[in-house]
Short mmCIF file of C-alpha atoms and ligand atoms in Angstrom, two decimals:
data_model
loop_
_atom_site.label_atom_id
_atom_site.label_comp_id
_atom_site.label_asym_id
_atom_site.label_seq_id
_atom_site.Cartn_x
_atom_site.Cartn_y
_atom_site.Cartn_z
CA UNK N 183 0.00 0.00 0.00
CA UNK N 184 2.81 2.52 0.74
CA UNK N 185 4.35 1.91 -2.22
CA UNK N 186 1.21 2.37 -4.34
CA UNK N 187 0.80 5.58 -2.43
CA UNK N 188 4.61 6.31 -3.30
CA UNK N 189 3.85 5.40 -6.66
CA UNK N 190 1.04 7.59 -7.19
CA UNK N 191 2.76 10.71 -5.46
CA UNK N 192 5.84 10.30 -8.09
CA UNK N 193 3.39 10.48 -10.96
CA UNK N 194 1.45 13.58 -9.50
CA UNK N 195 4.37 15.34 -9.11
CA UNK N 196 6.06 14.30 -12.41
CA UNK N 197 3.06 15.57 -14.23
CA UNK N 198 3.61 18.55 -11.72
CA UNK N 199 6.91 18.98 -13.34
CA UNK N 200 6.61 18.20 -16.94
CA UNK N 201 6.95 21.06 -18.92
CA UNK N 202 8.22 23.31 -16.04
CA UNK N 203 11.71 23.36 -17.31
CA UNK N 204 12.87 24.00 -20.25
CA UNK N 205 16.24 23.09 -21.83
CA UNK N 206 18.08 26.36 -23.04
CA UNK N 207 18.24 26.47 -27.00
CA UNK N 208 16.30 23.99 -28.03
CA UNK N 209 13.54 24.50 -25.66
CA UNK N 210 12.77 20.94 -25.04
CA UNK N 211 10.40 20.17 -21.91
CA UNK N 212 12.18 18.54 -19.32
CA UNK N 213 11.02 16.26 -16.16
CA UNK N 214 13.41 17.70 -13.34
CA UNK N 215 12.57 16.62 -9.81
CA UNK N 216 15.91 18.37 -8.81
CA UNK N 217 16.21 22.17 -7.97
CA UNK N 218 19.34 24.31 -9.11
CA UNK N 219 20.53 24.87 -5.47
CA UNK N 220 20.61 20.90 -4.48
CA UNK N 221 21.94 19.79 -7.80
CA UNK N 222 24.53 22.72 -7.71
CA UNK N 223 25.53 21.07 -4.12
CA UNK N 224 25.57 17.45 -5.66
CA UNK N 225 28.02 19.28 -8.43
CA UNK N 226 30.39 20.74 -5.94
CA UNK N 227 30.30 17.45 -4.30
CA UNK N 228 31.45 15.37 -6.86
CA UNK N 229 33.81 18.12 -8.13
CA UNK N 230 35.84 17.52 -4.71
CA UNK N 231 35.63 14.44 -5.05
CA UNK N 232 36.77 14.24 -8.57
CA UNK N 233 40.01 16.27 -7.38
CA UNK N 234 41.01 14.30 -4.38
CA UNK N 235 40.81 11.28 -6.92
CA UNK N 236 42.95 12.39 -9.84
CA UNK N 237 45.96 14.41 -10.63
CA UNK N 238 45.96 17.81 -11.66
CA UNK N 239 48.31 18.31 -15.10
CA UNK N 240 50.43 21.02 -14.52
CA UNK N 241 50.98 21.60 -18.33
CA UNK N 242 50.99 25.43 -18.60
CA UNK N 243 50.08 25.25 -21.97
CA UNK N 244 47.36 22.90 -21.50
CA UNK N 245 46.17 24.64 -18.82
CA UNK N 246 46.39 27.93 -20.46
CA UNK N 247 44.45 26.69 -23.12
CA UNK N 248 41.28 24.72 -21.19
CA UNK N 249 40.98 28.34 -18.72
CA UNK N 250 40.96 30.39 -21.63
CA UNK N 251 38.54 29.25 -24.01
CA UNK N 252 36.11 28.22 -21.15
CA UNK N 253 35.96 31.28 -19.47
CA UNK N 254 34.92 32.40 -23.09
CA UNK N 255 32.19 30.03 -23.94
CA UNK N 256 31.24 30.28 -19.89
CA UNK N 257 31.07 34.64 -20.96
CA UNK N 258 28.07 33.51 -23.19
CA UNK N 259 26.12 31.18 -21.54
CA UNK N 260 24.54 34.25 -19.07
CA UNK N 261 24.35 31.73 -16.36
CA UNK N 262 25.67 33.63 -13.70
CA UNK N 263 25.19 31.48 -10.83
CA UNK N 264 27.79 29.02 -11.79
CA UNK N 265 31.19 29.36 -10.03
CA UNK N 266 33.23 28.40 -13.38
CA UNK N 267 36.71 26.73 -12.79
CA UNK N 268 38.78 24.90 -15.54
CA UNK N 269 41.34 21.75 -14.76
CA UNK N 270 42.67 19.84 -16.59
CA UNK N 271 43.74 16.54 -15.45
CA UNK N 272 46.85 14.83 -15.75
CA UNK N 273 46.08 11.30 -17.63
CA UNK N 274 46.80 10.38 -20.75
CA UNK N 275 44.55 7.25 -21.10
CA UNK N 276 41.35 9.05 -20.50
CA UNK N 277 39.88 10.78 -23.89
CA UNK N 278 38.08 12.95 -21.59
CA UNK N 279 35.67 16.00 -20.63
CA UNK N 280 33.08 16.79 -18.03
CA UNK N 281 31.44 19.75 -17.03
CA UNK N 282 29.41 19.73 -13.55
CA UNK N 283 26.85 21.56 -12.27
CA UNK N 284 28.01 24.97 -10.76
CA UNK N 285 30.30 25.07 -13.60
CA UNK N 286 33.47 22.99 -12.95
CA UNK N 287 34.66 21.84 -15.64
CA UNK N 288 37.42 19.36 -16.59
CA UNK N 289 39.61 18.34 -19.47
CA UNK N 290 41.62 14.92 -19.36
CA UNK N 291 45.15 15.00 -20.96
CA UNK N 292 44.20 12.53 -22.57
CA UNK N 293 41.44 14.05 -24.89
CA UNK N 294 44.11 16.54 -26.78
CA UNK N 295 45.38 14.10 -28.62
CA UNK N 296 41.97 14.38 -30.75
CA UNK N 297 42.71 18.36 -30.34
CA UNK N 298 44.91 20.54 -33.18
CA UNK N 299 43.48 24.36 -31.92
CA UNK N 300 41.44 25.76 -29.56
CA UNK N 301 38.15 25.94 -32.22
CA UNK N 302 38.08 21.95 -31.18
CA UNK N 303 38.48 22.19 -27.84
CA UNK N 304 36.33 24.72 -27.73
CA UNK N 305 33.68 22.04 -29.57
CA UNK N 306 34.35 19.53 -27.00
CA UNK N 307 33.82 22.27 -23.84
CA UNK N 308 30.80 24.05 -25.84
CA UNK N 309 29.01 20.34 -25.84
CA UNK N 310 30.40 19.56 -22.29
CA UNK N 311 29.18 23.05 -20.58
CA UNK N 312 25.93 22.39 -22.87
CA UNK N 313 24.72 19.20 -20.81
CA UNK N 314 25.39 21.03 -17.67
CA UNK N 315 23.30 24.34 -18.74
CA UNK N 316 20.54 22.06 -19.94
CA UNK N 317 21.08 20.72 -16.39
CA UNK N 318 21.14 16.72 -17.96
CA UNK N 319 22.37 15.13 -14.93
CA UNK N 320 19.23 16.00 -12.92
CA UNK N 321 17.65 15.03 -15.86
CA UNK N 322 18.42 11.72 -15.34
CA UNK N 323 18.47 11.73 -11.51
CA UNK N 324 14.92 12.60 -11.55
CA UNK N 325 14.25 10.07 -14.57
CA UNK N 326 13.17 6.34 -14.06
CA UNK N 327 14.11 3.97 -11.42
CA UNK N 328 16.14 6.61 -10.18
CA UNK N 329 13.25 8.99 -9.49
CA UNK N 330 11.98 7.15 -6.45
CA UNK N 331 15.79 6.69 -5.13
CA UNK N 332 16.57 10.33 -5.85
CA UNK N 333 15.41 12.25 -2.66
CA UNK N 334 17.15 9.52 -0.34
CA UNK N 335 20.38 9.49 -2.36
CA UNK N 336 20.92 13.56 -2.55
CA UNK N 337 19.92 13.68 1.29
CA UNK N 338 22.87 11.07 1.77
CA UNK N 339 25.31 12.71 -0.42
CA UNK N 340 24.51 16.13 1.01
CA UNK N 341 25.16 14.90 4.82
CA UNK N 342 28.23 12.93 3.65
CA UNK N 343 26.52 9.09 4.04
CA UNK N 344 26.38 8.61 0.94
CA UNK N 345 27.58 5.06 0.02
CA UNK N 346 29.58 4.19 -2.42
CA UNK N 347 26.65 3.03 -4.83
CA UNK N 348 24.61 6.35 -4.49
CA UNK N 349 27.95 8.50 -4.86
CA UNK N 350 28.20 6.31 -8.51
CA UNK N 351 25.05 7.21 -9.39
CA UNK N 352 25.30 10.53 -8.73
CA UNK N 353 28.57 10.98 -10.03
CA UNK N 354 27.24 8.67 -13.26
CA UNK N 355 24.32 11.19 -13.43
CA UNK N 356 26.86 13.98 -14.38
CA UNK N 357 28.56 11.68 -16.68
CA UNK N 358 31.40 10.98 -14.52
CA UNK N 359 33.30 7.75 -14.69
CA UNK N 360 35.33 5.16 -16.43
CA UNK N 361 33.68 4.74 -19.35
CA UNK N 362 31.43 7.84 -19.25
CA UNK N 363 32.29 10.96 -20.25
CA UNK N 364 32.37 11.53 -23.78
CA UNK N 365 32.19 7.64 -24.62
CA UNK N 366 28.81 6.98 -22.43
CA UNK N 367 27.43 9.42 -20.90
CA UNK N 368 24.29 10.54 -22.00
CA UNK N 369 21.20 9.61 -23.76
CA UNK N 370 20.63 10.35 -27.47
CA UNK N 371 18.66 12.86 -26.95
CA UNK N 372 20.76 14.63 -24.67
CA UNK N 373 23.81 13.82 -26.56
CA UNK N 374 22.08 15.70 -29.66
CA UNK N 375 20.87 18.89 -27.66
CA UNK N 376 24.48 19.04 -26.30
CA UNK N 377 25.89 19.49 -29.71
CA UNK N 378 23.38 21.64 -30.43
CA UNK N 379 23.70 24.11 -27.18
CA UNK N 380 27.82 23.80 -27.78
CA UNK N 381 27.74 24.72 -31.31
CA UNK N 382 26.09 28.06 -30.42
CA UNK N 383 27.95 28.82 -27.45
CA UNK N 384 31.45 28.16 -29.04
CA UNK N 385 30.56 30.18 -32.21
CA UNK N 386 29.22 32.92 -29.63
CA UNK N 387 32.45 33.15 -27.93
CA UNK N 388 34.38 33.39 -31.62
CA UNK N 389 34.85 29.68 -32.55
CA UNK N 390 34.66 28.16 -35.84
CA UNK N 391 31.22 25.82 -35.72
CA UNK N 392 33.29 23.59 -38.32
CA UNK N 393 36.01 22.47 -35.77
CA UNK N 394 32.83 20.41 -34.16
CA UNK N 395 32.84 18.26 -37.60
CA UNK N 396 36.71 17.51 -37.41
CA UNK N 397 36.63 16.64 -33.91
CA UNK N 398 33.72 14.12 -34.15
CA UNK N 399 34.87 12.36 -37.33
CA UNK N 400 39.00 12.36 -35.30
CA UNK N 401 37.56 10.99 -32.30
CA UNK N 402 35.16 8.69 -33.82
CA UNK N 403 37.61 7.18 -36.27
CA UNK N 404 39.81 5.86 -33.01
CA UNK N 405 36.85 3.90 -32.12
CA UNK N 406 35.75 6.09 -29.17
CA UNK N 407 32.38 6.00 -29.79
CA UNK N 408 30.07 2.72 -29.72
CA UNK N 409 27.81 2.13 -32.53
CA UNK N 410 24.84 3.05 -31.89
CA UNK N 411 22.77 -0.13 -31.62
CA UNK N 412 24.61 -0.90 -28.45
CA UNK N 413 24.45 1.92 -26.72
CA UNK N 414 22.33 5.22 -25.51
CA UNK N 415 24.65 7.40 -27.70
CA UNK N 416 24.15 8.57 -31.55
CA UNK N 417 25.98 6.74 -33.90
CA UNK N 418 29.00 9.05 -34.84
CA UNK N 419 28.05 8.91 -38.39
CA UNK N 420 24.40 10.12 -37.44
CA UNK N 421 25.64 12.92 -35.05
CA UNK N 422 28.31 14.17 -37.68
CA UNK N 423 25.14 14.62 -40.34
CA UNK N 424 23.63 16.40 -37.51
CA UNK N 425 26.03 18.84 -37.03
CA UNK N 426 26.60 19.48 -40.39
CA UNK N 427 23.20 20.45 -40.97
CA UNK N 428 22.98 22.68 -38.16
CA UNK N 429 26.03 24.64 -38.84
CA UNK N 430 24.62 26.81 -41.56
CA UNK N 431 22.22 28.25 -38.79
CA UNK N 432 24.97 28.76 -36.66
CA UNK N 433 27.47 30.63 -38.89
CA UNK N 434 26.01 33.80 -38.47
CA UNK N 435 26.70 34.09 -34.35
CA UNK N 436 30.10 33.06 -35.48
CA UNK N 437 30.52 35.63 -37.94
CA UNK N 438 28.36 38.28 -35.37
CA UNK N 439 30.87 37.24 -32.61
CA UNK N 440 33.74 39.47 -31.42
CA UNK N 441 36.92 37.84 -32.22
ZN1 ZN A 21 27.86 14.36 -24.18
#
């Protein structure tokens, strides 16, 4: 009986919620169960715990590089509640990006291999900072078999219980982990409106919309990318044509940009 009545209480508010939020951009409805301040905590949290976990590079270039294109693209989102902060982190294996909520954002060493100028970083950040504005982690958190779980797990993360499993999903949530990130992390449809919301923010903050297309067909051409069959994610073939037929509808806030 109390789990009908838990049951029932999830859809009330779900319908409650549908069409509350709105994604920036592509103004897609969104079910969010999750409010900015409590999923800006949950980002903080897992941003600590991200750095007391891995190595920060101390590559000045690379460095140089990650801090000054985001705080460009983060100039243009006009979310001015995030704290933005730019690491990159010192390993080579991990073809990596993440951006969490709050605005931390990190780069792995690994990922510039796929990189030849800051236009395709800036790609990879404008997609990255993209799933964070369109706040995709609580997305998810508040999606599913996660919705019911969801109150109990932030209450435990927030007061520092959390166990292991509920830090994973949370940190999962913001598309944190082994093989998350860029290779997993999403689902299609938020894998689409973050290309989408990062094409216009990089060619807002002066970057070639282009560089998006090279970077996709590098990256997907080493494999990084499952087909899509097997996975959430768009095929790379399928996001590439994507792109490319957005770009013509982005060129003009590149060429209207100051750079
Ligand atoms: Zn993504």
């Amino acid at each position: 009986m109390k789990i009908i009545r838990k049951i029932t209480l999830g859809a009330i508010l779900a319908l409650l919620f549908i069409g509350c939020t709105k994604a920036p951009i592509t103004g897609r409805s969104q079910l969010i169960m999750i409010n900015s301040q409590q999923e800006m905590a949950l980002g903080l949290q897992s941003a600590k715990q991200v750095l007391a976990k891995e190595r920060v590079s101390r590559d000045a270039q690379k460095n140089a590089m990650v801090k000054r294109i985001g705080q460009r693209i983060a100039n243009v989102t006009g979310q001015s509640n995030f704290k933005w902060e730019f690491y990159v982190i010192d390993n080579d294996k991990e073809a990596n990006a993440f951006c969490l909520p709050g605005g931390k954002v990190f780069v792995y060493t690994g990922l510039f291999k796929y990189i030849a100028n800051d236009d395709e970083l800036a790609a990879v950040m404008g997609h990255e900072i993209g799933h964070a504005l369109a706040r995709h982690g609580a997305e998810r958190m508040s999606r599913g078999q996660l919705t019911q779980a969801g109150g109990q797990i932030i209450q435990a993360v927030m007061v520092g219980q959390g166990n292991p499993q509920n830090t994973a999903m949370v940190m999962q949530s913001f598309g944190i982990g082994t093989q998350l990130g860029l290779a997993l992390p999403h689902s299609r449809t938020q894998e689409y409106e973050a290309d989408h919301i990062g094409l216009v923010l990089a060619a807002k903050a002066g970057y070639n919309p282009n560089s998006a297309l090279s970077f996709w067909e590098k990256f997907s051409k080493d494999g990084k990318t499952p087909p899509e069959y097997l996975s959430t994610h768009p095929a790379p073939a399928n996001r590439i044509a994507t792109i490319r037929k957005l770009i013509p509808k982005i060129m003009p806030l590149y060429n209207q940009s100051k750079r």
